[in-house]
Structures are given as C-alpha cells and as structure tokens.
Coordinates of C-alpha atoms in Angstrom, one line a residue:
X284 CA -45.4 3.3 16.0
X285 CA -47.4 6.5 16.0
X286 CA -47.6 8.0 19.4
X287 CA -50.8 9.4 20.9
X288 CA -50.4 13.0 19.6
X289 CA -49.8 11.7 16.1
X290 CA -52.9 9.5 16.3
X291 CA -54.9 12.5 17.6
X292 CA -53.6 14.6 14.6
X293 CA -54.7 11.8 12.2
X294 CA -58.2 11.7 13.8
X295 CA -58.6 15.4 13.5
X296 CA -57.4 15.5 9.9
X297 CA -59.7 12.6 8.9
X298 CA -62.7 14.1 10.7
X299 CA -62.7 17.1 8.4
X300 CA -62.9 15.1 5.2
X301 CA -64.7 11.8 6.2
X302 CA -67.6 12.9 8.3
X303 CA -70.7 12.7 6.1
X304 CA -69.1 10.4 3.5
X305 CA -70.7 7.1 2.7
X306 CA -68.7 3.9 2.2
X307 CA -69.7 2.5 -1.2
X308 CA -67.2 -0.3 -1.5
X309 CA -64.5 -2.2 0.5
X310 CA -61.5 -4.0 -0.9
X311 CA -59.5 -6.2 1.4
X312 CA -56.0 -6.9 0.2
X313 CA -54.9 -8.8 3.3
X314 CA -57.6 -10.6 5.3
X315 CA -55.6 -11.0 8.5
X316 CA -55.9 -7.2 9.0
X317 CA -59.6 -7.7 9.8
X318 CA -59.7 -8.8 13.4
X319 CA -63.5 -9.0 13.6
X320 CA -65.9 -10.0 12.1
X321 CA -65.1 -12.3 9.2
X322 CA -63.8 -10.6 6.0
X323 CA -67.0 -11.2 4.1
X324 CA -69.2 -9.9 6.9
X325 CA -66.9 -6.9 7.4
X326 CA -67.3 -5.9 3.7
X327 CA -71.0 -6.6 3.6
X328 CA -71.8 -4.6 6.8
X329 CA -69.7 -1.6 5.8
X330 CA -71.1 -0.9 2.3
X331 CA -73.8 1.8 2.4
X332 CA -72.8 3.1 5.9
X333 CA -72.2 6.8 6.5
X334 CA -69.3 8.0 8.6
X335 CA -70.9 10.1 11.4
X336 CA -67.9 10.9 13.5
X337 CA -64.1 10.3 13.7
X338 CA -62.5 10.0 17.1
X339 CA -59.7 8.4 19.0
X340 CA -59.3 6.4 22.2
X341 CA -55.7 5.6 23.1
X342 CA -54.1 4.8 19.8
X343 CA -57.3 3.4 18.3
X344 CA -59.1 5.5 15.6
X345 CA -62.8 5.2 15.9
X346 CA -65.2 5.8 13.0
X347 CA -68.9 6.0 14.2
X348 CA -71.2 4.7 11.6
X349 CA -74.8 5.2 10.6
X350 CA -77.1 2.4 11.7
X351 CA -75.0 2.0 14.9
X352 CA -71.6 0.5 15.6
X353 CA -68.1 1.6 14.9
X354 CA -65.2 0.8 12.6
X355 CA -62.1 0.8 14.8
X356 CA -58.6 0.9 13.4
X357 CA -55.2 0.4 15.1
X358 CA -52.2 1.4 13.0
X359 CA -49.7 -0.4 15.1
X360 CA -46.0 0.0 13.9
X361 CA -46.2 0.9 10.2
X362 CA -49.9 1.5 9.4
X363 CA -51.0 4.6 7.7
X364 CA -54.4 5.9 6.5
X365 CA -54.1 7.7 3.2
X366 CA -56.9 9.6 1.4
X367 CA -56.5 9.1 -2.4
X368 CA -58.4 9.6 -5.6
X369 CA -60.0 6.4 -6.9
X370 CA -57.8 6.6 -10.0
X371 CA -54.5 6.9 -8.2
X372 CA -52.1 4.0 -8.6
X373 CA -52.4 1.5 -5.7
X374 CA -49.4 1.0 -3.4
X375 CA -48.1 -2.5 -2.9
X376 CA -48.7 -2.0 0.9
X377 CA -52.4 -1.0 0.6
X378 CA -54.0 -3.7 2.8
X379 CA -57.6 -2.3 3.0
X380 CA -59.4 0.2 0.8
X381 CA -62.6 2.0 1.6
X382 CA -64.3 3.4 -1.5
X383 CA -66.2 6.6 -0.7
X384 CA -69.2 8.3 -2.3
X385 CA -67.1 11.3 -3.5
X386 CA -64.8 9.2 -5.7
X387 CA -62.0 9.1 -3.2
X388 CA -60.6 6.1 -1.3
X389 CA -59.3 5.8 2.3
X390 CA -56.4 3.3 2.1
X391 CA -55.0 1.5 5.0
X392 CA -51.4 1.1 4.0
X393 CA -49.3 -1.2 6.3
X394 CA -45.9 -2.4 5.2
X395 CA -45.4 -4.9 8.1
X396 CA -49.0 -6.2 8.2
X397 CA -49.3 -5.4 11.9
X398 CA -52.4 -3.1 11.9
X399 CA -55.9 -4.2 12.7
X400 CA -59.4 -3.2 11.9
X401 CA -62.6 -4.1 13.9
X402 CA -66.2 -3.6 13.0
X403 CA -68.2 -3.8 16.3
X404 CA -71.6 -2.8 17.7
X405 CA -70.1 -1.5 20.9
X406 CA -66.7 0.2 20.8
X407 CA -66.2 -0.8 24.4
X408 CA -65.5 -4.3 23.2
X409 CA -62.1 -3.1 21.9
X410 CA -61.3 0.1 23.9
X411 CA -63.2 -0.5 27.1
X412 CA -60.2 -1.8 29.0
X413 CA -58.0 1.2 28.3
X414 CA -57.2 3.5 31.2
X415 CA -57.9 7.2 31.5
X416 CA -57.0 9.6 28.7
X417 CA -54.0 11.7 29.6
X418 CA -55.0 14.4 27.2
X419 CA -58.4 14.9 28.8
X420 CA -58.8 18.1 30.8
X421 CA -60.0 16.1 33.8
X422 CA -56.8 14.0 34.0
X423 CA -54.6 15.8 36.6
X424 CA -51.1 15.3 37.8
X425 CA -52.6 14.1 41.1
X426 CA -54.5 11.4 39.1
X427 CA -51.2 10.5 37.4
X428 CA -49.4 10.3 40.7
X429 CA -52.1 8.0 42.2
X430 CA -51.8 5.6 39.2
X431 CA -48.0 5.5 39.5
X432 CA -48.1 5.0 43.3
X433 CA -49.4 1.5 42.7
X434 CA -46.7 0.6 40.1
X435 CA -43.1 -0.4 40.0
X436 CA -40.7 -1.0 37.2
X437 CA -39.4 1.1 34.3
X438 CA -41.3 3.8 32.4
X439 CA -40.7 2.0 29.2
X440 CA -42.9 -0.9 30.4
X441 CA -45.7 1.5 31.3
X442 CA -45.7 3.0 27.8
X443 CA -47.1 -0.2 26.4
X444 CA -49.6 -1.0 29.2
X445 CA -52.8 0.3 27.7
X446 CA -54.8 -0.9 30.6
X447 CA -52.7 1.4 32.9
X448 CA -53.8 4.5 30.9
X449 CA -54.5 5.1 27.3
X450 CA -51.0 6.5 26.5
X451 CA -47.9 7.7 28.5
X452 CA -47.0 11.0 26.9
X453 CA -43.6 11.4 28.3
X454 CA -42.2 14.0 26.0
X455 CA -43.9 16.6 28.1
X456 CA -41.6 15.8 31.0
X457 CA -38.5 14.8 28.9
X458 CA -38.4 11.4 30.6
X459 CA -36.0 8.7 29.7
X460 CA -37.6 5.3 29.2
X461 CA -35.0 3.5 31.4
X462 CA -35.8 5.6 34.5
X463 CA -37.8 4.0 37.2
X464 CA -41.4 4.9 37.8
X465 CA -40.3 6.6 41.1
X466 CA -38.5 9.3 39.0
X467 CA -41.9 10.6 38.0

C-alpha cells in the first residue's frame, strides 16, 4: 500500500500534467472500482469536465473539477495511476481509463482490484472523517501527544485508523509497529 509520502508525491506529479486538462472520455474496465455514483452516471458526469486542481487528503487523491465536485481516488494496496499516450497498448490490469483532451490517458491500474473511485459534489463525504494531516505545518508534536494520550494498543493498529489522523508517518521516528503507543 502506498504510504502518505508516496501519495503526496503522486499528487504533486499529476498536478503538473493534469491541471487544465479536460476529460473527453471514460472507459470503465471493472465496474466495482466505482464506489459512487453508478458506473453510467460516473462516466456521463465526468466527460467534458476540466481538472482544476490535484490534491491529497490522507491517502486519497482529490481531483477538483470544473462545474463543482471532485473525483476522489484511493489506490489501496496495488493501485497505480499511469499517464500514457492514447495509442499505447493497454495493460491487463487497467481498470479505469480517463481520456484527456491532449491525446493522453490517465489509467487506473490495479492488479488486486482493491482501489476505489468516487465522484462527489462535496469531498467531505469521503474524506471528512479523517483526522488532522501530520504533514501540515500546524500539526505539532504536542498535538500528536494529545491524540496519543487518549489511545492504547499497538502502533500498527493506529496506522490504519484514518479517523485518528490522516496517516501515521512513523519512519521519521524509526518506530517498530509492535511497540505500544506509550513508546511514542
């Protein structure tokens, strides 16, 4: 599963090439990837929309669209977003393809079929329950300590508790997942 810094890197990389592009077509290779709305509505509502911004909240990639609303993508375990030329051979794991106005395609490639895509009017519907962003300048070690003071258990369990905070970036402190929260 991509960790928070990798998802941030993906968002930054896509921001430079996708902002200002218009989605001219959508091909869904595996319908269960679309969490909401229906597959047909997803395709219909995306065509003709311009990508205004690319961001991230937790491990969710957020594409702000013209006309309001957002496309939200979670890569989960094996998902990848690949920018390809329209004529490039498809990969057998391409589950969702966004055709762009410059002749390229953004392909959601997911071997294990665990990723999800959402098209919503309010991104808070999907990411609103996530806790604070640990990479924000305003998130201090005192904030972190206050959050931990109310928790027990192992660090590993907290890594997957998105409502606790958007992502535990433990590499900074070289923490072992089996340590108790008190070790922090």
